[in-house]
Every structure is written in structure tokens, then in C-alpha cells.
Short mmCIF file of C-alpha atoms in Angstrom, two decimals:
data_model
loop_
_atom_site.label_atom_id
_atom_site.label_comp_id
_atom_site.label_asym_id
_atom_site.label_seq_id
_atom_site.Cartn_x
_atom_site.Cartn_y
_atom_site.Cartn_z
CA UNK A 1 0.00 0.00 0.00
CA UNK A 2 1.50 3.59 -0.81
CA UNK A 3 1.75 6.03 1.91
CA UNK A 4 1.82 9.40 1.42
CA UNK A 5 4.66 10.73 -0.60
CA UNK A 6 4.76 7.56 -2.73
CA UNK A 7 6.41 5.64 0.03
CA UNK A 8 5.48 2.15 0.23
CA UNK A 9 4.43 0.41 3.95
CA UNK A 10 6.63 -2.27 4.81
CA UNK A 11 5.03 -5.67 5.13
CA UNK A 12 4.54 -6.81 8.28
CA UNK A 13 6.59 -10.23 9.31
CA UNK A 14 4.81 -12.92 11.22
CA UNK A 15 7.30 -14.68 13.34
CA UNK A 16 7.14 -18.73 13.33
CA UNK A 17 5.14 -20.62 15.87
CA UNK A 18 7.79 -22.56 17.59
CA UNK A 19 6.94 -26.69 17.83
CA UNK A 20 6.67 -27.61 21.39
CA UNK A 21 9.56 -29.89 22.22
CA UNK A 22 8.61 -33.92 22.89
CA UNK A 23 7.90 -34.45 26.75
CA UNK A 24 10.77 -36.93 27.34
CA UNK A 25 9.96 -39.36 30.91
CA UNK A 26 12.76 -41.61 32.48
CA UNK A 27 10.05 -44.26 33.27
CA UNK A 28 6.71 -44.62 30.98
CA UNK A 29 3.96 -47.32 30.83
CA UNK A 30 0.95 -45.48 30.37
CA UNK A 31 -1.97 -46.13 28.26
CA UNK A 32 -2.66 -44.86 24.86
CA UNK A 33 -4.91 -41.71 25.34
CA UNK A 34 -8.48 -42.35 24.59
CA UNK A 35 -7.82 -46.12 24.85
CA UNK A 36 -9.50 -48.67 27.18
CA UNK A 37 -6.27 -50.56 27.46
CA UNK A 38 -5.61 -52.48 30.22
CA UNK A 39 -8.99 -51.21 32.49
CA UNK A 40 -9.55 -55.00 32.76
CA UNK A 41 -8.01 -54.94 36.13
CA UNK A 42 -8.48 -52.58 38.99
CA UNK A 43 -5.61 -52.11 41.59
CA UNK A 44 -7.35 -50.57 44.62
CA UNK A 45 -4.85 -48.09 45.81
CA UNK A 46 -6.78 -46.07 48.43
CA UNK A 47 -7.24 -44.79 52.42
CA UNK A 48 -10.46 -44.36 53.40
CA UNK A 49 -11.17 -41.65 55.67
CA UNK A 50 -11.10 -43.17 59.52
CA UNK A 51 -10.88 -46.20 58.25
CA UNK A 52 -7.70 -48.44 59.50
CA UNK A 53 -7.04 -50.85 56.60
CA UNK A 54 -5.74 -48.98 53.65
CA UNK A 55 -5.11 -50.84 50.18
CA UNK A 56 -2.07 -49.58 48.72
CA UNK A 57 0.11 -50.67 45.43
CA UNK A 58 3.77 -50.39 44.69
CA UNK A 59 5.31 -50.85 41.08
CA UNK A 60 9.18 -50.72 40.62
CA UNK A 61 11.28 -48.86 38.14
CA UNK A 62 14.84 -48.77 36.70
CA UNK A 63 16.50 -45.92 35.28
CA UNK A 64 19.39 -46.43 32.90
CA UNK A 65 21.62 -43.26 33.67
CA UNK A 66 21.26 -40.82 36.82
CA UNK A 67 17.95 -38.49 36.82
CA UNK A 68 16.60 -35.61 39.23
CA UNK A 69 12.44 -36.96 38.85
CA UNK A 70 10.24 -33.60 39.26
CA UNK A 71 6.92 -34.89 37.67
CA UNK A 72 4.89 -37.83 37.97
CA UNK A 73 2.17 -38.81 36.06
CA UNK A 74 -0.08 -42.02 36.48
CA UNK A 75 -3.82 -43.53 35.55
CA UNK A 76 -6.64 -44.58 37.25
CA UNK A 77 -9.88 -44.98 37.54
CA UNK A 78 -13.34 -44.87 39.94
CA UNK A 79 -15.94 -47.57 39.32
CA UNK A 80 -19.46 -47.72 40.98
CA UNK A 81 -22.64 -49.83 40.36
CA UNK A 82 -24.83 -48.37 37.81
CA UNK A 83 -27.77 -48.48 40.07
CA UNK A 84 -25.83 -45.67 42.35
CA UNK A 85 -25.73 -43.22 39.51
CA UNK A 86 -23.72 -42.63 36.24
CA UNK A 87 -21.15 -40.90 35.30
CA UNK A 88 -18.97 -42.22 38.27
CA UNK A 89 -18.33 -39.18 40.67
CA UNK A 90 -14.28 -38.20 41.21
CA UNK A 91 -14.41 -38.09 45.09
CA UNK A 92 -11.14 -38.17 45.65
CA UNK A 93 -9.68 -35.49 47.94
CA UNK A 94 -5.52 -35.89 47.45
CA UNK A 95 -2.96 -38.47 46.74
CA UNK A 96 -0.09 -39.84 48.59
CA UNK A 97 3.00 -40.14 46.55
CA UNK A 98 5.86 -42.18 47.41
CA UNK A 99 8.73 -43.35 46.27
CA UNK A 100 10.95 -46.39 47.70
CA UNK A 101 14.59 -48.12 47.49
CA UNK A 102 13.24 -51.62 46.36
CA UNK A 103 15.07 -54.79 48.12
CA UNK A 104 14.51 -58.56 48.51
CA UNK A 105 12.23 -58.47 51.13
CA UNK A 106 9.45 -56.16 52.11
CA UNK A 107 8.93 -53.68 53.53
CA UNK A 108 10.59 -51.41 51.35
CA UNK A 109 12.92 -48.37 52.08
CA UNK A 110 10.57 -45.33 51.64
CA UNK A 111 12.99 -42.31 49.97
CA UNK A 112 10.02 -39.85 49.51
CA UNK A 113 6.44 -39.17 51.18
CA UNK A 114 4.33 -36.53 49.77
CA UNK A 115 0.49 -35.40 50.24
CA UNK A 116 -0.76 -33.37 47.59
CA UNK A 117 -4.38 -32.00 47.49
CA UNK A 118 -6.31 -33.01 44.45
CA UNK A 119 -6.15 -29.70 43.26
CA UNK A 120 -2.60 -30.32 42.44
CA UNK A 121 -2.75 -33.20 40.80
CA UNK A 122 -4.56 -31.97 37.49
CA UNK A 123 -7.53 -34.84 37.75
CA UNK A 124 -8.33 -35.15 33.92
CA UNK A 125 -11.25 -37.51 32.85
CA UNK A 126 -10.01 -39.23 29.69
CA UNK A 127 -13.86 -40.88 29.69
CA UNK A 128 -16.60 -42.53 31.00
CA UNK A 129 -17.37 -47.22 30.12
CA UNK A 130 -18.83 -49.45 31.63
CA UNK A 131 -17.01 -53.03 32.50
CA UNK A 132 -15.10 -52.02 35.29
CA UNK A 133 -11.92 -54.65 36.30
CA UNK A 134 -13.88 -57.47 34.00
CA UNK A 135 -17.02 -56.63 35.74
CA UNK A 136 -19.45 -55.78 33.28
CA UNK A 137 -21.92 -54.20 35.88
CA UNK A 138 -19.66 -51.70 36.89
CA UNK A 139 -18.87 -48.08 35.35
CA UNK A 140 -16.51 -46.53 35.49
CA UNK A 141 -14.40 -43.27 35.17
CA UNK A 142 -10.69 -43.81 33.31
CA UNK A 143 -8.82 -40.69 34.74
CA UNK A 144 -5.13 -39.13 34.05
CA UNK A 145 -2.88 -37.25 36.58
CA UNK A 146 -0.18 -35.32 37.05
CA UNK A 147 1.79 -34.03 39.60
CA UNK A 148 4.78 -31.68 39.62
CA UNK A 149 6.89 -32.78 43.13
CA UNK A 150 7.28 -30.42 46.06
CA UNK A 151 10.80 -32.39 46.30
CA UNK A 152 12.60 -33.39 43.38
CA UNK A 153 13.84 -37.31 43.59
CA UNK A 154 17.31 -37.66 43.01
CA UNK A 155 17.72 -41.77 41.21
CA UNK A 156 20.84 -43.34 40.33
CA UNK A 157 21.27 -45.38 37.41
CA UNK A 158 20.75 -49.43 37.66
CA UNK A 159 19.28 -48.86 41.20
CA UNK A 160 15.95 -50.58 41.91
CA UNK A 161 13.29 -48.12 42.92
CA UNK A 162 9.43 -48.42 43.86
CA UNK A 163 6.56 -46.03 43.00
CA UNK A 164 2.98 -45.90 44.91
CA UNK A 165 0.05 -43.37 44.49
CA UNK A 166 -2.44 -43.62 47.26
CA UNK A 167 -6.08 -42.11 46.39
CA UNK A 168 -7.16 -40.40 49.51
CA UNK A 169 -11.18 -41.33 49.69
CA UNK A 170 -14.41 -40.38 51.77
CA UNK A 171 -15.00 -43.27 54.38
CA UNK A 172 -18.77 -43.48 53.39
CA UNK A 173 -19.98 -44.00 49.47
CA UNK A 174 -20.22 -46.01 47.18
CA UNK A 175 -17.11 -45.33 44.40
CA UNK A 176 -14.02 -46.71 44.86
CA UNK A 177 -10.90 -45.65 42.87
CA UNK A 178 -8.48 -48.11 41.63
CA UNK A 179 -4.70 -47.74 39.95
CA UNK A 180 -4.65 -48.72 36.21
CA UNK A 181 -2.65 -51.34 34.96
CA UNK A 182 -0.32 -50.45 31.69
CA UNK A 183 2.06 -50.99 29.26
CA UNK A 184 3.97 -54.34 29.76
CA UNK A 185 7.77 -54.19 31.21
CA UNK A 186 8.51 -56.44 33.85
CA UNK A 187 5.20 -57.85 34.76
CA UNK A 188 5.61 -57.38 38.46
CA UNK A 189 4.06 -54.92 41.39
CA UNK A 190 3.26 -55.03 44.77
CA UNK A 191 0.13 -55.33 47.10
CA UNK A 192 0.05 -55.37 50.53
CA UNK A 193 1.46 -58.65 51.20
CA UNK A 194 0.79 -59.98 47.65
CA UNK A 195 2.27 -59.89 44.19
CA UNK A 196 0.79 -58.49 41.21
CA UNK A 197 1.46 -60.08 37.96
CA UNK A 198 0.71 -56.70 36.12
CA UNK A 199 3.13 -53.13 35.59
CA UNK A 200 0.87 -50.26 36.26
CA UNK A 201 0.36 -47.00 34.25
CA UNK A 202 2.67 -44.27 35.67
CA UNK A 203 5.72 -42.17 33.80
CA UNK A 204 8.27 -40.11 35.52
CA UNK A 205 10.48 -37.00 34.45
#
């Protein structure tokens, strides 16, 4: 366009959107987005409130060189009958994160304790099935989370660590939250005083 005096306006210069760079995790067997891989099992990992019998669920991990862990992400899911409403309700006030020095024998060295409210932990519904852990009367609620830590984790490489997420849950009610299984690695977790012939979803970074 000419501007007065003949002069010519320059044309204005849109700088490039820059591509985000790929999220890169130490540890990662989470489910395909969108997927209903592995929701055939439920690992109740949950405290009850007053209640003295928690469940709780410990998968290991292996990292190949040295790593300072400041995130944590994991899946899970709530399940209910039908006949107490649908879609499931997320009831869940917090999480306990931990993180262990796996040995032998149980129990474990704990490295790392942390309670975070649920508003830190980004609760995302991925979506809402029915035929919770193989039951095809249940519904359920497939959920993702993520939680940046209050204290990084320093791992070293070849050392055998363990990783539990504890849903913190209302004593009364009828939805109970489980950890999801995922993506095959060692086929191997922990219960309390029980294996578990499954990996669970969770990535670290």
C-alpha cells in the first residue's frame, strides 16, 4: 500500500510458531490416550477416611543413567454400580505419593512421602465405560494425573526403585478408585502382602 509521498508500507513479518519440544519421561507405561487398554483390572490403591485398613500398590522402576524426577504422572480410575448413579463421581480429595529403594524383602525403604491436594494433581477424565476390572456391571471413570513434586527425587542409574500413588477417599460411598494397569515391562508390582502379575500405568520425568 503507498503512503503518502509515494512511500510504500513495509510488510509486516509474522514470526514462526515454535513446535513444542517432545515431553521426554525416564520411566513410561501409560496407556494410549483415549484407549480402554488395560482397564480389565483394577488395583485398589486407596485410604479411606477413619478407616484403619488402607489398600495400597507399589510398582518398581529402573532408570538407565542418573535423573533428578520432578513430575509424575499415572492412571486410574473410579468404578461404581450403575444403580448408584452414572457418570462415576471423582471423590477423591488428594494423593499420597511415594517413592521407595526396592530390596529382597518387604517392607521397602521409603525415599520420599508426599500429600498433595487433588487440586494439584490436574484430575483429567479421559472418559466414561462401563465393564469395570472385567465386571461388566460396573462403570466406570478412566482418569489421568499429574503431579509436579514439592521435592525433586534424586535416582541413580541401575538402582531398583518403587513407586505408589495412594487415592485419599471419603470413608462413606459407594465409588471406589483403583490404579490402572499399563504398558507391559517387567510384569511385576506389589500389594500389601501380595504380588501383582501386572506393571501399572505411571511415567516419571
Amino acid at each position: 500500500m503507498a503512503a503518502c509521498g509515494g512511500e510504500t508500507s513495509p510488510t509486516p513479518v509474522t514470526a514462526p510458531v515454535p513446535t513444542p519440544a517432545p515431553v521426554t519421561f525416564v520411566n513410561n507405561t501409560l496407556n494410549t490416550p483415549g484407549s480402554l487398554e488395560n482397564t480389565d483390572v483394577m488395583l485398589s490403591s486407596e485410604r479411606l477416611d477413619r478407616v484403619t485398613f488402607p489398600s495400597m500398590v507399589t510398582d518398581d522402576f529402573t532408570l538407565a543413567t542418573d535423573a533428578t524426577i520432578t513430575e509424575a504422572r499415572w492412571q486410574g480410575m473410579y468404578c461404581q454400580l450403575p444403580s448408584y448413579g452414572s457418570p462415576v463421581p471423582a471423590v477423591a480429595t488428594g494423593f499420597v505419593v511415594r517413592f521407595y529403594e526396592v530390596r529382597d524383602t518387604v517392607p521397602f525403604t521409603l525415599l520420599r512421602e508426599e500429600t498433595y491436594p487433588i487440586e494439584r494433581t490436574e484430575q483429567r477424565l479421559q472418559q466414561n465405560a462401563k465393564g469395570c476390572d472385567l465386571q461388566s456391571g460396573l462403570v466406570m471413570g478412566l482418569y489421568d494425573y499429574t503431579v509436579h513434586l514439592d521435592t525433586p527425587v534424586v535416582a541413580a542409574a541401575n538402582v531398583r526403585y518403587g513407586f505408589s500413588v495412594q487415592a485419599l477417599m471419603p470413608a462413606s460411598g459407594t465409588v471406589r478408585w483403583g490404579w490402572r494397569a499399563g504398558a507391559v515391562r517387567n510384569g511385576l508390582a506389589w500389594g500389601q502382602g501380595f504380588l501383582v502379575p501386572r506393571d501399572l500405568a505411571f511415567a516419571l520425568r
